[in-house]
Amino acid sequence: MELTPEQADRAAGVLLGTAAGDALGAGYEFTHPGPDVEIRMKGGGAFQWAPGEWTDDTSMAVAVACAAARVGDLCSPEGLDAVAAEFVAWWDAKPVDIGNQTRQVLEHRDRTGRAMQLRAHDLPGLKAGNGSLMRTAPVALAYLDNAEKCGKAAKLVSSLTHYDMQAMQACKLWTLGIRHAVLFGTYDGLREALSQVDTGFWEPLLDKAESGAPSDFAKNGWVVHALQTAWWAITHAETLPAALELAVRAGGDTDTTAAIAGGLLGARWGASAVPVEWRELLHGYPGYAAADLDTLTRQIVAR
Ligand SMILES: [Mg+2]
C-alpha cells in the first residue's frame, strides 16, 4: 500500500513504540514505582535486561511481523502456519521470560497454526492473559488496506495461544485502533471498533479507563485490565514518552502494559516521536535493533 510520509512515519511507530514501551517497562516489571522513582531506559528488573533490551512482548510481535512480511495474509492457513513457525523458532531460542499460557502452548512445538490453535483452545483454567494483546500491533500493518481482514487476523493470531473471547476481542479492538491511527493520525478508531466486539462489555471499560485510576484496573496480567491500563496511560498524557512513563508507573506487568500502549502511541504519533536516545538503545530478539524494526515494517507495508 502507498503511504504518505506522515502515514509511513506512523506505520514505523507501531513496532518501535511497542519496543520502546516494552524495554522501558522491563526494568520495573512486577513493581509499583513511587513518585520518587525515576522512569528510565535502565534495564535490570526480574530478568536482568540490558538497557534498551526488549522482552517477550516485542520478540513475539517481531515473530508476527516476520510472518506478515513473508506470507502477507495472516488469515490464510499459510499465514497462521507462518506465525506458528515463528513462535516455535522463538521458543527454540530459549527466551528467558515467557508467559504461562504461551509456554503451555509453545512447549509442544506444534507445526501448524491449526494444531497450535487447538492446543490453546484446550488449555484448562483461565485463558484471558495479556500475552496476545502485547504482540498484536504488527497485525495492523499487514491490513492497512482492509479493516475487515485486520479484525479477523487479530482474533486468529490471538487464538494461536490465547483462544479466549476477551483476549481475542481485545486484540481486535486494539489492532483496529492502531490501524486507524496509522491511516488517520487519531485514536478514534478504538471507539469506532466497539461496534465490532461486545460493545456492552467493552464500552464501559474504556470509559472507566478514561475516568479512573490504575487501582481500578490493577490486575493487568488480565487482558482486560492490561488494555485499560494502556488506555488510561494514553488518555492521561500529552506525548508518547509521557504516556509510556505513566503506563510503567501504573505498576504490575509494566513491560506489557507499556508495550501495548506503545503500539497505539507509535501509530498515533509516529516513529519520530520516539526519543532518539531510546531508539539508539533498543535491541532484542532475534538480534535486531531499531533500524531492523523499520525494515520489517517497510516489508510488511510493501506487500
Ligand atoms: Mg515481557
GROMACS .gro file of C-alpha atoms and ligand atoms in nm:
model
  304
    1MET     CA    1   0.000   0.000   0.000
    2GLU     CA    2   0.120   0.351  -0.089
    3LEU     CA    3   0.153   0.567   0.223
    4THR     CA    4   0.205   0.940   0.265
    5PRO     CA    5   0.525   1.039   0.451
    6GLU     CA    6   0.315   1.103   0.764
    7GLN     CA    7   0.147   0.764   0.739
    8ALA     CA    8   0.483   0.595   0.680
    9ASP     CA    9   0.620   0.759   0.996
   10ARG     CA   10   0.318   0.638   1.193
   11ALA     CA   11   0.348   0.287   1.046
   12ALA     CA   12   0.713   0.283   1.156
   13GLY     CA   13   0.598   0.391   1.501
   14VAL     CA   14   0.394   0.074   1.557
   15LEU     CA   15   0.679  -0.170   1.623
   16LEU     CA   16   0.914   0.099   1.750
   17GLY     CA   17   0.658   0.222   2.004
   18THR     CA   18   0.590  -0.135   2.114
   19ALA     CA   19   0.962  -0.196   2.165
   20ALA     CA   20   1.016   0.135   2.346
   21GLY     CA   21   0.735   0.068   2.593
   22ASP     CA   22   0.844  -0.289   2.646
   23ALA     CA   23   1.209  -0.200   2.711
   24LEU     CA   24   1.116   0.096   2.931
   25GLY     CA   25   0.887  -0.118   3.145
   26ALA     CA   26   1.121  -0.419   3.158
   27GLY     CA   27   1.322  -0.281   3.449
   28TYR     CA   28   1.010  -0.220   3.658
   29GLU     CA   29   0.816  -0.542   3.598
   30PHE     CA   30   0.613  -0.662   3.899
   31THR     CA   31   0.686  -0.337   4.088
   32HIS     CA   32   0.482  -0.024   4.156
   33PRO     CA   33   0.726   0.268   4.113
   34GLY     CA   34   0.652   0.550   4.356
   35PRO     CA   35   0.658   0.918   4.258
   36ASP     CA   36   1.019   0.945   4.376
   37VAL     CA   37   1.133   0.676   4.132
   38GLU     CA   38   1.271   0.799   3.801
   39ILE     CA   39   1.148   0.601   3.499
   40ARG     CA   40   1.442   0.543   3.267
   41MET     CA   41   1.551   0.305   2.993
   42LYS     CA   42   1.766   0.134   3.252
   43GLY     CA   43   1.721  -0.239   3.201
   44GLY     CA   44   1.756  -0.466   3.503
   45GLY     CA   45   1.437  -0.598   3.653
   46ALA     CA   46   1.349  -0.959   3.726
   47PHE     CA   47   1.541  -1.090   3.424
   48GLN     CA   48   1.844  -0.858   3.430
   49TRP     CA   49   1.773  -0.694   3.096
   50ALA     CA   50   2.031  -0.473   2.933
   51PRO     CA   51   1.930  -0.107   2.899
   52GLY     CA   52   1.704  -0.080   2.593
   53GLU     CA   53   1.660  -0.455   2.560
   54TRP     CA   54   1.308  -0.563   2.471
   55THR     CA   55   1.140  -0.869   2.620
   56ASP     CA   56   0.897  -1.139   2.508
   57ASP     CA   57   0.633  -0.882   2.414
   58THR     CA   58   0.833  -0.732   2.130
   59SER     CA   59   1.004  -1.062   2.045
   60MET     CA   60   0.665  -1.217   1.976
   61ALA     CA   61   0.549  -0.905   1.791
   62VAL     CA   62   0.859  -0.938   1.573
   63ALA     CA   63   0.767  -1.303   1.513
   64VAL     CA   64   0.419  -1.196   1.395
   65ALA     CA   65   0.575  -0.922   1.183
   66CYS     CA   66   0.822  -1.162   1.019
   67ALA     CA   67   0.535  -1.393   0.924
   68ALA     CA   68   0.340  -1.098   0.783
   69ALA     CA   69   0.642  -0.983   0.584
   70ARG     CA   70   0.695  -1.332   0.443
   71VAL     CA   71   0.341  -1.452   0.373
   72GLY     CA   72   0.123  -1.141   0.379
   73ASP     CA   73  -0.224  -1.266   0.469
   74LEU     CA   74  -0.227  -1.394   0.828
   75CYS     CA   75  -0.590  -1.505   0.793
   76SER     CA   76  -0.489  -1.778   0.548
   77PRO     CA   77  -0.380  -2.122   0.671
   78GLU     CA   78  -0.033  -2.045   0.530
   79GLY     CA   79  -0.026  -1.719   0.722
   80LEU     CA   80  -0.118  -1.880   1.053
   81ASP     CA   81   0.130  -2.160   0.989
   82ALA     CA   82   0.397  -1.895   0.936
   83VAL     CA   83   0.314  -1.721   1.265
   84ALA     CA   84   0.314  -2.058   1.445
   85ALA     CA   85   0.655  -2.140   1.294
   86GLU     CA   86   0.794  -1.802   1.403
   87PHE     CA   87   0.662  -1.860   1.756
   88VAL     CA   88   0.827  -2.204   1.768
   89ALA     CA   89   1.154  -2.055   1.640
   90TRP     CA   90   1.139  -1.802   1.924
   91TRP     CA   91   1.064  -2.079   2.173
   92ASP     CA   92   1.364  -2.272   2.039
   93ALA     CA   93   1.582  -1.967   2.106
   94LYS     CA   94   1.509  -2.031   2.477
   95PRO     CA   95   1.366  -1.693   2.583
   96VAL     CA   96   1.433  -1.611   2.949
   97ASP     CA   97   1.080  -1.483   3.006
   98ILE     CA   98   0.763  -1.631   2.864
   99GLY     CA   99   0.405  -1.606   2.982
  100ASN     CA  100   0.244  -1.913   3.139
  101GLN     CA  101  -0.024  -1.958   2.879
  102THR     CA  102   0.215  -1.908   2.591
  103ARG     CA  103   0.462  -2.155   2.741
  104GLN     CA  104   0.192  -2.418   2.788
  105VAL     CA  105   0.114  -2.395   2.417
  106LEU     CA  106   0.459  -2.344   2.265
  107GLU     CA  107   0.635  -2.619   2.459
  108HIS     CA  108   0.460  -2.867   2.228
  109ARG     CA  109   0.621  -2.703   1.924
  110ASP     CA  110   0.314  -2.756   1.705
  111ARG     CA  111   0.397  -2.736   1.338
  112THR     CA  112   0.078  -2.577   1.209
  113GLY     CA  113  -0.139  -2.286   1.309
  114ARG     CA  114  -0.438  -2.516   1.338
  115ALA     CA  115  -0.263  -2.753   1.580
  116MET     CA  116  -0.140  -2.462   1.791
  117GLN     CA  117  -0.486  -2.308   1.796
  118LEU     CA  118  -0.644  -2.636   1.913
  119ARG     CA  119  -0.377  -2.663   2.182
  120ALA     CA  120  -0.463  -2.313   2.303
  121HIS     CA  121  -0.834  -2.389   2.288
  122ASP     CA  122  -0.796  -2.698   2.505
  123LEU     CA  123  -0.588  -2.533   2.779
  124PRO     CA  124  -0.757  -2.567   3.117
  125GLY     CA  125  -0.834  -2.278   3.351
  126LEU     CA  126  -0.833  -1.904   3.293
  127LYS     CA  127  -0.717  -1.814   2.944
  128ALA     CA  128  -0.753  -1.436   2.924
  129GLY     CA  129  -0.395  -1.337   2.997
  130ASN     CA  130  -0.248  -1.029   2.829
  131GLY     CA  131   0.000  -1.231   2.621
  132SER     CA  132  -0.171  -1.199   2.285
  133LEU     CA  133  -0.264  -0.831   2.319
  134MET     CA  134   0.101  -0.744   2.382
  135ARG     CA  135   0.204  -0.872   2.036
  136THR     CA  136  -0.095  -0.776   1.823
  137ALA     CA  137   0.029  -0.439   1.692
  138PRO     CA  138   0.204  -0.562   1.373
  139VAL     CA  139  -0.118  -0.730   1.257
  140ALA     CA  140  -0.245  -0.378   1.183
  141LEU     CA  141   0.048  -0.315   0.948
  142ALA     CA  142  -0.047  -0.615   0.735
  143TYR     CA  143  -0.401  -0.486   0.676
  144LEU     CA  144  -0.380  -0.110   0.630
  145ASP     CA  145  -0.590  -0.161   0.315
  146ASN     CA  146  -0.855  -0.387   0.470
  147ALA     CA  147  -1.023  -0.324   0.806
  148GLU     CA  148  -1.239  -0.635   0.794
  149LYS     CA  149  -0.948  -0.873   0.746
  150CYS     CA  150  -0.748  -0.676   1.002
  151GLY     CA  151  -1.001  -0.754   1.274
  152LYS     CA  152  -1.027  -1.116   1.166
  153ALA     CA  153  -0.650  -1.163   1.164
  154ALA     CA  154  -0.613  -1.005   1.507
  155LYS     CA  155  -0.851  -1.263   1.655
  156LEU     CA  156  -0.688  -1.553   1.471
  157VAL     CA  157  -0.334  -1.460   1.572
  158SER     CA  158  -0.453  -1.427   1.933
  159SER     CA  159  -0.618  -1.768   1.915
  160LEU     CA  160  -0.284  -1.939   1.850
  161THR     CA  161  -0.201  -1.903   2.219
  162HIS     CA  162  -0.496  -1.714   2.371
  163TYR     CA  163  -0.812  -1.882   2.247
  164ASP     CA  164  -1.037  -1.675   2.467
  165MET     CA  165  -1.318  -1.437   2.381
  166GLN     CA  166  -1.188  -1.148   2.593
  167ALA     CA  167  -0.833  -1.186   2.463
  168MET     CA  168  -0.946  -1.213   2.102
  169GLN     CA  169  -1.186  -0.917   2.129
  170ALA     CA  170  -0.920  -0.706   2.300
  171CYS     CA  171  -0.680  -0.783   2.015
  172LYS     CA  172  -0.941  -0.696   1.753
  173LEU     CA  173  -1.028  -0.368   1.924
  174TRP     CA  174  -0.670  -0.257   1.980
  175THR     CA  175  -0.546  -0.365   1.636
  176LEU     CA  176  -0.826  -0.178   1.461
  177GLY     CA  177  -0.741   0.123   1.677
  178ILE     CA  178  -0.378   0.100   1.567
  179ARG     CA  179  -0.472   0.060   1.202
  180HIS     CA  180  -0.691   0.370   1.218
  181ALA     CA  181  -0.421   0.568   1.396
  182VAL     CA  182  -0.164   0.485   1.126
  183LEU     CA  183  -0.402   0.588   0.849
  184PHE     CA  184  -0.562   0.895   1.005
  185GLY     CA  185  -0.347   1.004   1.300
  186THR     CA  186  -0.622   0.986   1.561
  187TYR     CA  187  -0.738   0.749   1.834
  188ASP     CA  188  -1.097   0.749   1.702
  189GLY     CA  189  -1.058   0.400   1.561
  190LEU     CA  190  -1.066   0.241   1.904
  191ARG     CA  191  -1.418   0.350   1.988
  192GLU     CA  192  -1.528   0.310   1.627
  193ALA     CA  193  -1.427  -0.055   1.656
  194LEU     CA  194  -1.652  -0.110   1.957
  195SER     CA  195  -1.941  -0.199   1.728
  196GLN     CA  196  -1.739  -0.499   1.610
  197VAL     CA  197  -1.692  -0.653   1.953
  198ASP     CA  198  -1.918  -0.697   2.257
  199THR     CA  199  -1.993  -0.324   2.289
  200GLY     CA  200  -2.183  -0.359   2.616
  201PHE     CA  201  -1.880  -0.521   2.774
  202TRP     CA  202  -1.601  -0.301   2.636
  203GLU     CA  203  -1.752   0.047   2.621
  204PRO     CA  204  -1.786   0.092   3.000
  205LEU     CA  205  -1.432  -0.043   3.038
  206LEU     CA  206  -1.291   0.227   2.809
  207ASP     CA  207  -1.499   0.487   2.995
  208LYS     CA  208  -1.357   0.363   3.325
  209ALA     CA  209  -1.002   0.378   3.189
  210GLU     CA  210  -1.055   0.741   3.095
  211SER     CA  211  -1.216   0.846   3.423
  212GLY     CA  212  -1.046   0.610   3.668
  213ALA     CA  213  -0.704   0.534   3.813
  214PRO     CA  214  -0.466   0.234   3.784
  215SER     CA  215  -0.605   0.090   4.108
  216ASP     CA  216  -0.937   0.043   3.923
  217PHE     CA  217  -0.769  -0.200   3.682
  218ALA     CA  218  -0.479  -0.330   3.887
  219LYS     CA  219  -0.482  -0.694   3.774
  220ASN     CA  220  -0.313  -0.606   3.449
  221GLY     CA  221  -0.186  -0.955   3.382
  222TRP     CA  222  -0.551  -0.998   3.273
  223VAL     CA  223  -0.604  -0.878   2.918
  224VAL     CA  224  -0.897  -0.655   3.017
  225HIS     CA  225  -0.706  -0.466   3.286
  226ALA     CA  226  -0.397  -0.453   3.064
  227LEU     CA  227  -0.594  -0.283   2.788
  228GLN     CA  228  -0.750  -0.043   3.040
  229THR     CA  229  -0.411   0.044   3.190
  230ALA     CA  230  -0.272   0.117   2.844
  231TRP     CA  231  -0.573   0.330   2.750
  232TRP     CA  232  -0.558   0.512   3.085
  233ALA     CA  233  -0.192   0.600   3.022
  234ILE     CA  234  -0.260   0.714   2.666
  235THR     CA  235  -0.552   0.934   2.764
  236HIS     CA  236  -0.374   1.091   3.062
  237ALA     CA  237  -0.059   1.216   2.889
  238GLU     CA  238   0.017   1.456   2.607
  239THR     CA  239   0.317   1.286   2.448
  240LEU     CA  240   0.437   0.936   2.363
  241PRO     CA  241   0.721   0.929   2.621
  242ALA     CA  242   0.496   1.072   2.893
  243ALA     CA  243   0.226   0.814   2.825
  244LEU     CA  244   0.476   0.528   2.833
  245GLU     CA  245   0.609   0.657   3.164
  246LEU     CA  246   0.254   0.659   3.301
  247ALA     CA  247   0.197   0.301   3.184
  248VAL     CA  248   0.508   0.198   3.375
  249ARG     CA  249   0.407   0.398   3.682
  250ALA     CA  250   0.075   0.212   3.688
  251GLY     CA  251   0.283  -0.085   3.803
  252GLY     CA  252   0.236  -0.458   3.776
  253ASP     CA  253   0.308  -0.605   3.435
  254THR     CA  254   0.483  -0.284   3.333
  255ASP     CA  255   0.668  -0.403   3.024
  256THR     CA  256   0.348  -0.544   2.879
  257THR     CA  257   0.114  -0.254   2.957
  258ALA     CA  258   0.373  -0.013   2.817
  259ALA     CA  259   0.428  -0.233   2.510
  260ILE     CA  260   0.052  -0.241   2.447
  261ALA     CA  261   0.029   0.136   2.492
  262GLY     CA  262   0.340   0.183   2.277
  263GLY     CA  263   0.188   0.014   1.974
  264LEU     CA  264  -0.103   0.255   1.966
  265LEU     CA  265   0.103   0.556   2.072
  266GLY     CA  266   0.358   0.490   1.798
  267ALA     CA  267   0.077   0.452   1.545
  268ARG     CA  268  -0.067   0.786   1.654
  269TRP     CA  269   0.249   0.995   1.697
  270GLY     CA  270   0.490   0.818   1.463
  271ALA     CA  271   0.842   0.681   1.492
  272SER     CA  272   0.967   1.040   1.505
  273ALA     CA  273   0.803   1.078   1.848
  274VAL     CA  274   1.023   0.807   2.000
  275PRO     CA  275   1.323   0.980   2.161
  276VAL     CA  276   1.648   0.927   1.971
  277GLU     CA  277   1.831   0.822   2.288
  278TRP     CA  278   1.577   0.541   2.331
  279ARG     CA  279   1.597   0.439   1.968
  280GLU     CA  280   1.974   0.404   1.991
  281LEU     CA  281   1.946   0.168   2.288
  282LEU     CA  282   1.662  -0.054   2.165
  283HIS     CA  283   1.754  -0.410   2.076
  284GLY     CA  284   1.643  -0.769   2.124
  285TYR     CA  285   1.538  -1.097   1.968
  286PRO     CA  286   1.639  -1.202   1.707
  287GLY     CA  287   1.947  -0.982   1.725
  288TYR     CA  288   1.759  -0.677   1.600
  289ALA     CA  289   1.797  -0.307   1.663
  290ALA     CA  290   1.551  -0.024   1.594
  291ALA     CA  291   1.655   0.001   1.227
  292ASP     CA  292   1.558  -0.363   1.174
  293LEU     CA  293   1.207  -0.294   1.305
  294ASP     CA  294   1.184  -0.020   1.045
  295THR     CA  295   1.296  -0.255   0.767
  296LEU     CA  296   1.044  -0.515   0.877
  297THR     CA  297   0.767  -0.255   0.876
  298ARG     CA  298   0.851  -0.148   0.522
  299GLN     CA  299   0.846  -0.511   0.405
  300ILE     CA  300   0.501  -0.570   0.554
  301VAL     CA  301   0.354  -0.250   0.416
  302ALA     CA  302   0.506  -0.311   0.070
  303ARG     CA  303   0.328  -0.645   0.033
  304MG      MG  304   0.768  -0.910   2.879
   0.00000   0.00000   0.00000
